[in-house]
C-alpha positions as a LaTeX table, in Angstrom:
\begin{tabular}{lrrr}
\hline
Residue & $x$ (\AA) & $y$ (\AA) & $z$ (\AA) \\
\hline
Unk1 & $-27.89$ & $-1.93$ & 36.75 \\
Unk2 & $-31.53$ & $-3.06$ & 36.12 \\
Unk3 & $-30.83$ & $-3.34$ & 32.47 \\
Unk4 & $-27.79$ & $-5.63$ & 33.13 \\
Unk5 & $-29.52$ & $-7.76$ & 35.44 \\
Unk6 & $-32.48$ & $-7.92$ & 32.90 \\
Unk7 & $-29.99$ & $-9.05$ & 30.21 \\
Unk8 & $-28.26$ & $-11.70$ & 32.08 \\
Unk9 & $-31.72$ & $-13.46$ & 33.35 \\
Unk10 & $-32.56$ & $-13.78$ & 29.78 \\
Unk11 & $-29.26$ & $-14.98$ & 29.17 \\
Unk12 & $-30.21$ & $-17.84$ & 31.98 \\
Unk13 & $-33.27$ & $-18.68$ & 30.83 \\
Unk14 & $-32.04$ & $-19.25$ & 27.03 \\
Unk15 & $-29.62$ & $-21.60$ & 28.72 \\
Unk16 & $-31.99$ & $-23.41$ & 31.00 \\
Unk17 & $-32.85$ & $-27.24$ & 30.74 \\
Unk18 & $-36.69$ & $-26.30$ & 30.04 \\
Unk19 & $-38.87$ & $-27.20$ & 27.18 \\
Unk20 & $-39.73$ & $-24.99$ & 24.24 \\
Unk21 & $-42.77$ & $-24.06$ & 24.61 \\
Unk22 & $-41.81$ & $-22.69$ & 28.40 \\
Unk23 & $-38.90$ & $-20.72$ & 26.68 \\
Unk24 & $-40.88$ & $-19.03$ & 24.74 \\
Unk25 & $-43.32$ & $-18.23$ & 27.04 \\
Unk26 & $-40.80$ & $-16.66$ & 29.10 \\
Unk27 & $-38.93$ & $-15.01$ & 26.78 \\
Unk28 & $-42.42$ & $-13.48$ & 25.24 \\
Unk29 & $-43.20$ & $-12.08$ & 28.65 \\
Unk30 & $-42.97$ & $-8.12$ & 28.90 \\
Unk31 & $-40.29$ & $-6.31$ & 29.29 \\
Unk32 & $-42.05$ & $-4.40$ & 33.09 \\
Unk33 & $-42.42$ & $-7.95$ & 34.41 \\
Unk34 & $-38.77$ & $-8.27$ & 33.94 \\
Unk35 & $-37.59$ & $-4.83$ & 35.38 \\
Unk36 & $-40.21$ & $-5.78$ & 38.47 \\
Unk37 & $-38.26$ & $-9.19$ & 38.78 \\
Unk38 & $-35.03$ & $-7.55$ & 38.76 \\
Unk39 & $-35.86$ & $-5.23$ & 40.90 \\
Unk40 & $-37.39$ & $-7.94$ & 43.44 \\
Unk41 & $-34.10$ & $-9.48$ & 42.92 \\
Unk42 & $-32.11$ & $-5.97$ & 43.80 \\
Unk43 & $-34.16$ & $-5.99$ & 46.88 \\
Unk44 & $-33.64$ & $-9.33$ & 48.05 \\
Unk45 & $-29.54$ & $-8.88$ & 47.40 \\
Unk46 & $-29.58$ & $-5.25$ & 49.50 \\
Unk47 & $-32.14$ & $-6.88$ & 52.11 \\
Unk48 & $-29.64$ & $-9.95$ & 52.45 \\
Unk49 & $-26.88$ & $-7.78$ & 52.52 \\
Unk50 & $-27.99$ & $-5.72$ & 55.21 \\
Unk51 & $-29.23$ & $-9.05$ & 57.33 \\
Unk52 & $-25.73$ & $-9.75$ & 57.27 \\
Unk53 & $-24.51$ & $-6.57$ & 58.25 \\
Unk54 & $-26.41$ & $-6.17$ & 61.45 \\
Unk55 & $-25.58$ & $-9.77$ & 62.43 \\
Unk56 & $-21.85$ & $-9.43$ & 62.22 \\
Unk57 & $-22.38$ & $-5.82$ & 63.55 \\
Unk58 & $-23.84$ & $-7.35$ & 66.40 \\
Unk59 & $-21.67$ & $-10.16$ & 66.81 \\
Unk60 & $-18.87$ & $-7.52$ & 66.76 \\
Unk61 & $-20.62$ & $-5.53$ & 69.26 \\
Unk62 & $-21.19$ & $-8.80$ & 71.48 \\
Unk63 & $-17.81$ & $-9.51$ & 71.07 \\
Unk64 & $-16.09$ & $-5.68$ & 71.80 \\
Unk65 & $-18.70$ & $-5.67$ & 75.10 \\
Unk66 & $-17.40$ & $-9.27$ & 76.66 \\
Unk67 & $-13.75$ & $-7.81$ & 76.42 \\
Unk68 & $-14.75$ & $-4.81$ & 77.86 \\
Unk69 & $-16.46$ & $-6.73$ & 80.76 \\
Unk70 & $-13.55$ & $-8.49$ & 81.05 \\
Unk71 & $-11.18$ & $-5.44$ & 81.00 \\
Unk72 & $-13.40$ & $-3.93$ & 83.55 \\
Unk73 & $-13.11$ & $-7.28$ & 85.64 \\
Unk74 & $-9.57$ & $-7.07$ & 85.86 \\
Unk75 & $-9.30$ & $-3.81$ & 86.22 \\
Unk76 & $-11.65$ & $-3.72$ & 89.54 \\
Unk77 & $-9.34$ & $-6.82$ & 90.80 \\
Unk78 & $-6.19$ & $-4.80$ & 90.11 \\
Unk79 & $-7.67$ & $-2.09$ & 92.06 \\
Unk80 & $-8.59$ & $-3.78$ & 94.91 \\
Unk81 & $-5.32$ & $-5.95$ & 95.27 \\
Unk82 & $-3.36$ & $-2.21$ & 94.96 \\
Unk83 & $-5.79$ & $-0.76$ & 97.38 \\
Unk84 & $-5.38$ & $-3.45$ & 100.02 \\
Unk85 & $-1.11$ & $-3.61$ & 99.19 \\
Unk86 & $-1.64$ & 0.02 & 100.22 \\
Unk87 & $-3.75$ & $-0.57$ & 103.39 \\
Unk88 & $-1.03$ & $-3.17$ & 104.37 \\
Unk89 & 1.88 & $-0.74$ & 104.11 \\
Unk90 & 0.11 & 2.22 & 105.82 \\
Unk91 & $-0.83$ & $-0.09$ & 108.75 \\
Unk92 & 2.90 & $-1.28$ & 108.76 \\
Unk93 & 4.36 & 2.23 & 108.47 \\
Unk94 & 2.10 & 3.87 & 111.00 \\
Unk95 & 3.07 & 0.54 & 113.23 \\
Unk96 & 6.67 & 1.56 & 112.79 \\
Unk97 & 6.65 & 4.62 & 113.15 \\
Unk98 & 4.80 & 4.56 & 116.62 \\
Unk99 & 7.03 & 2.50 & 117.68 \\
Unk100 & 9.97 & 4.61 & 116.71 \\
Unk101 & 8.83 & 7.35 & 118.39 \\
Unk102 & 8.23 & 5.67 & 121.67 \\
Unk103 & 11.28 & 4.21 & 121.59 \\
Unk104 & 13.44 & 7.34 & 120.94 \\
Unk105 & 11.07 & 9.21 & 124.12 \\
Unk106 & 11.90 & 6.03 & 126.29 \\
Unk107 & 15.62 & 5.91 & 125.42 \\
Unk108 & 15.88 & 9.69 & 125.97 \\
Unk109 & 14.55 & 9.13 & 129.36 \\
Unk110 & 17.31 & 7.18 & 130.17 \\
Unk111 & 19.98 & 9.52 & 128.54 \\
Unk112 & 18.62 & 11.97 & 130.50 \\
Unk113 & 19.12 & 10.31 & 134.17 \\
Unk114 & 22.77 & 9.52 & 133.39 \\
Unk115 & 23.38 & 12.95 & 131.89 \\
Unk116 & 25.49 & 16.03 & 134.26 \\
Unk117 & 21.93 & 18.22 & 134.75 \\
Unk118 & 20.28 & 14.98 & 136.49 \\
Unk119 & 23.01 & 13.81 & 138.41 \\
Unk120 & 23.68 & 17.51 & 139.50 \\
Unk121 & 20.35 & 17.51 & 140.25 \\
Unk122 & 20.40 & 14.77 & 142.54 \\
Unk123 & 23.55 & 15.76 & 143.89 \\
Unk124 & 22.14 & 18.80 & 145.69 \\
Unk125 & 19.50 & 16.64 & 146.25 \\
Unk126 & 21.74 & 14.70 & 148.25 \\
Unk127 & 24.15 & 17.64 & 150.04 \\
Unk128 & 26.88 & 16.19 & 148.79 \\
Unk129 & 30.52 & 16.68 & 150.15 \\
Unk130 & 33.75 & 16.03 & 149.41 \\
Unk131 & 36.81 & 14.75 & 150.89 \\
Unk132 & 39.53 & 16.53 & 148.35 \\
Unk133 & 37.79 & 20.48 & 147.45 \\
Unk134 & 41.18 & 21.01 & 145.63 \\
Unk135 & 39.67 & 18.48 & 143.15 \\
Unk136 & 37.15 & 19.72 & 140.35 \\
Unk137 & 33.54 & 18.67 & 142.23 \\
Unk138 & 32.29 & 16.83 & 139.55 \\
Unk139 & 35.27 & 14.53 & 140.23 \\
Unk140 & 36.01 & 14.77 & 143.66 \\
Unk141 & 35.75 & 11.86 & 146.44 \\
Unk142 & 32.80 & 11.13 & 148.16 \\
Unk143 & 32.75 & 11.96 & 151.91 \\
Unk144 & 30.64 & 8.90 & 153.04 \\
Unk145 & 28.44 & 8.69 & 156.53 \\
Unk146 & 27.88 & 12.07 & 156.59 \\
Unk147 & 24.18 & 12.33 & 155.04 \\
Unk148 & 20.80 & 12.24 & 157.12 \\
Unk149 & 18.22 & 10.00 & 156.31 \\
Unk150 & 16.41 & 13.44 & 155.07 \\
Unk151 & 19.27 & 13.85 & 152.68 \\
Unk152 & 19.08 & 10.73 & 150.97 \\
Unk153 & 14.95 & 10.84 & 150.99 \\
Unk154 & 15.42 & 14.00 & 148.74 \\
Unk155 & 18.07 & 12.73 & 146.79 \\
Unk156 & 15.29 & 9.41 & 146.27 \\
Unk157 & 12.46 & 11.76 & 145.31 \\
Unk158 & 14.69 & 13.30 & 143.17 \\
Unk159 & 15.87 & 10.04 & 141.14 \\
Unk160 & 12.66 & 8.71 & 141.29 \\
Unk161 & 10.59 & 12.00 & 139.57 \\
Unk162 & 13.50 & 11.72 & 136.99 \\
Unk163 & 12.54 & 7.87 & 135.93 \\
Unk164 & 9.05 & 8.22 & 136.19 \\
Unk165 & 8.71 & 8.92 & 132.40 \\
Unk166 & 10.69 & 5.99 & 131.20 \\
Unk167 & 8.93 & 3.52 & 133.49 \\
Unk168 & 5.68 & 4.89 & 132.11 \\
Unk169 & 6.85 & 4.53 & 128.74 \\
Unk170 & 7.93 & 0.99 & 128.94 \\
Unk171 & 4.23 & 0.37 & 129.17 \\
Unk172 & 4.16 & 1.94 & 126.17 \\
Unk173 & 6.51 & 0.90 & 124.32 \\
Unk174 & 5.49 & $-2.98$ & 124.73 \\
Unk175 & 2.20 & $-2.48$ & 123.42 \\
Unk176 & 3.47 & $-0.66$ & 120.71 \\
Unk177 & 5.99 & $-3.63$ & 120.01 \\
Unk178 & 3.32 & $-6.17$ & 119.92 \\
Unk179 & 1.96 & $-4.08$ & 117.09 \\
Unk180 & 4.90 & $-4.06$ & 114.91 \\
Unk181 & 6.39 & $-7.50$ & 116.01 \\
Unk182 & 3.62 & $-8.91$ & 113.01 \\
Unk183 & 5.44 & $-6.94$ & 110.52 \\
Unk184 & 9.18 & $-8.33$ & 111.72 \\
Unk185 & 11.30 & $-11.46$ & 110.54 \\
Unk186 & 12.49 & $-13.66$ & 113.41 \\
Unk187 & 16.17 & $-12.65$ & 113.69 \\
Unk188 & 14.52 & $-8.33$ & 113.52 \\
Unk189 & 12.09 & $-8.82$ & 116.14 \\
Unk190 & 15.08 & $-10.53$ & 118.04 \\
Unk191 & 17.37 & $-7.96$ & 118.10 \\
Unk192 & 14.27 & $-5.44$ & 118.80 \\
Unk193 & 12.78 & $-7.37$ & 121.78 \\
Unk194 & 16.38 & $-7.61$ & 123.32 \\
Unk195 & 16.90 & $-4.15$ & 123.29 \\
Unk196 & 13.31 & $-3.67$ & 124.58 \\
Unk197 & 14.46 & $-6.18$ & 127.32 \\
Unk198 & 17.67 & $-4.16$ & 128.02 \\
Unk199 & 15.66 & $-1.01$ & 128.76 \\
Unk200 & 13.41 & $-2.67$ & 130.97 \\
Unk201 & 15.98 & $-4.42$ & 132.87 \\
Unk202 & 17.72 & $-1.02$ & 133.36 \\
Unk203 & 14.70 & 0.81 & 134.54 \\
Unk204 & 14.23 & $-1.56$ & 136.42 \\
Unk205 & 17.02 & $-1.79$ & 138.45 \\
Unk206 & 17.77 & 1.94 & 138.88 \\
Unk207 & 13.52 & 2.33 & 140.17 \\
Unk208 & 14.73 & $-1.21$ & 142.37 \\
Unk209 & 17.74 & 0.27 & 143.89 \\
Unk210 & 16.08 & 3.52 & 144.72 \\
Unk211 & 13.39 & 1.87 & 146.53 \\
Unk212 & 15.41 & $-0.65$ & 148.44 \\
Unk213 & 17.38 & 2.38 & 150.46 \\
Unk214 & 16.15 & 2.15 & 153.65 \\
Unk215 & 18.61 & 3.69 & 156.08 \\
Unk216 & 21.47 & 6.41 & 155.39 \\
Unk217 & 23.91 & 4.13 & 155.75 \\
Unk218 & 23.03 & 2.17 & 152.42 \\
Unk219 & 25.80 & 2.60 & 149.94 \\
Unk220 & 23.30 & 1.86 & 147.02 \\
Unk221 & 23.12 & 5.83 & 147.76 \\
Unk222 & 26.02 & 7.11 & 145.96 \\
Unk223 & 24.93 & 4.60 & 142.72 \\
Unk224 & 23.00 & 7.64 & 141.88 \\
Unk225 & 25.73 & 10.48 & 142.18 \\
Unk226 & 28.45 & 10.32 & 139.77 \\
Unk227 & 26.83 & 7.73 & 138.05 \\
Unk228 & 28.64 & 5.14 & 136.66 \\
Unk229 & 28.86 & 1.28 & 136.63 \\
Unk230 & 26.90 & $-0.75$ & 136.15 \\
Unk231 & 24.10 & 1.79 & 134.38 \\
Unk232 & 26.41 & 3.38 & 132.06 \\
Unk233 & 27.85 & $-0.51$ & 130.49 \\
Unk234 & 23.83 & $-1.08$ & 130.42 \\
Unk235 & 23.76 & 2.02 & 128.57 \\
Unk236 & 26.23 & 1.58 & 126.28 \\
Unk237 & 25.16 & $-2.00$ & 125.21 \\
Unk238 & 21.09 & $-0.05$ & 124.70 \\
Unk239 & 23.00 & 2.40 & 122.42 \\
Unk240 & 24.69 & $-0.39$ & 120.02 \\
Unk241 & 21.27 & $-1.93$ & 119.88 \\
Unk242 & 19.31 & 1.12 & 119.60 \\
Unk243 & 21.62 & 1.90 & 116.24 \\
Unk244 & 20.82 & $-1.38$ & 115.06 \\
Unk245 & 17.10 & $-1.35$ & 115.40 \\
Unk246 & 17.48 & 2.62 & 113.75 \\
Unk247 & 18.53 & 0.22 & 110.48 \\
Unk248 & 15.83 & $-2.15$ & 110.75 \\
Unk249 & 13.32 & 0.48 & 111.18 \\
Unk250 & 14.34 & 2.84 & 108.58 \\
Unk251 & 14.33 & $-0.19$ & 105.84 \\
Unk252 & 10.72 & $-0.73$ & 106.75 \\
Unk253 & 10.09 & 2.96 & 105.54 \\
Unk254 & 11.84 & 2.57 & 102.28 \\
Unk255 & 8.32 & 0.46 & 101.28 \\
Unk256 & 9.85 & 0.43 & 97.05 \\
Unk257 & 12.39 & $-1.82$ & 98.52 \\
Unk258 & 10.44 & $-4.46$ & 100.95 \\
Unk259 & 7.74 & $-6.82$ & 99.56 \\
Unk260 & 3.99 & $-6.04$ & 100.87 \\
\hline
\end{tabular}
């Protein structure tokens, strides 16, 4: 390699624009000075070369390091939308889930006070007779006038112990509405709040007519034996809403198919 590179800067200089006398003065000059020169010249090429190396190396390190930084950027923003999507939907499903469940303990509250064991219940409560005894006793007639004021206290103590848990649940179930209500579209939390309103009205009316008997001679009295209208059409319309609000619900659990 030397050799050729000794070769061809003789081959310069013979070509070079320079007088005679400096030609031959180069061209006289030993052959060491000319190994040394292309040797200087060697060094020079591999010390370029390798100036160029490490700045493109480092350029492509610069470069590989400000994507990664900006990988890394992205990826901690990714991470933090996902994590707060996920803080969303386990606030919303714990929300509806809560409210679910105080909702199914309310209604059965309810079920419970129209069912046969309650109103048995408060028909002992009560003493109650009958005018027909041929007739089954779970349909027979009412004998009316016949009770003491004693009779229909028990019979109120009775009903009243029986709708205690609802009316404590209503409390409840309000504050657990006003949790999921932020979660709801308009027309959901209407159909929600209206059955919420139906329970409370009901409730409300059976704990209202209990308390307003103040003499044996109320008829409000045999509302709570045999009971039928107007509870059980209150009922009724609760259960047709209740179903509804079941679908509502059970769409906000399927969280693949709702938006965050």
């Amino acid at each position: 390699m030397i050799q050729y590179l000794e070769i061809e800067f003789l081959r310069m200089i013979s070509h070079l624009t320079l007088s005679q006398g400096m030609k031959e003065f180069l061209l006289k000059l030993p052959v060491g000075f000319w190994t040394l020169m292309s040797g200087v010249l060697t060094a020079c090429v591999a010390l370029a070369t390798l100036i160029v190396t490490q700045v493109m190396n480092k350029k492509t390190q610069a470069t590989q390091l400000k994507h990664q930084e900006q990988m890394t950027a992205t990826q901690l923003i990714h991470q933090k939308e996902m994590a707060y999507i996920q803080y969303f939907l386990d606030k919303r499903t714990s929300a509806v889930l809560d409210f679910q469940k105080t909702l199914e303990e309310t209604k059965a509250g309810l079920v419970y006070f129209l069912s046969e064991p309650a109103d048995l219940e408060r028909r002992r409560a009560l003493d109650i007779q009958y005018i027909n005894d041929e007739t089954p006793r779970w349909k027979g007639i009412i004998r009316p006038g016949v009770y003491s004021w004693n009779d229909c206290e028990n019979l109120k103590e009775v009903a009243l112990n029986q709708i205690k848990p609802v009316e404590e649940k209503i409390i409840e179930l309000k504050t657990s509405l006003n949790i999921l209500i932020i979660y709801l579209n308009d027309d959901e939390a209407g159909v929600v709040e209206y059955l919420l309103d139906r329970i409370d009205y009901l409730q409300y009316f059976i704990v209202g007519n209990l308390k307003g008997i103040k003499t044996r001679d109320d008829d409000n009295i045999y509302m709570f034996v045999h009971a039928n209208e107007p509870m059980v059409v209150t009922m009724q319309e609760i259960n047709m809403l209740h179903k509804e609000v079941r679908h509502i619900l059970k769409n906000y659990l399927y969280i693949h198919k709702l938006e965050a």
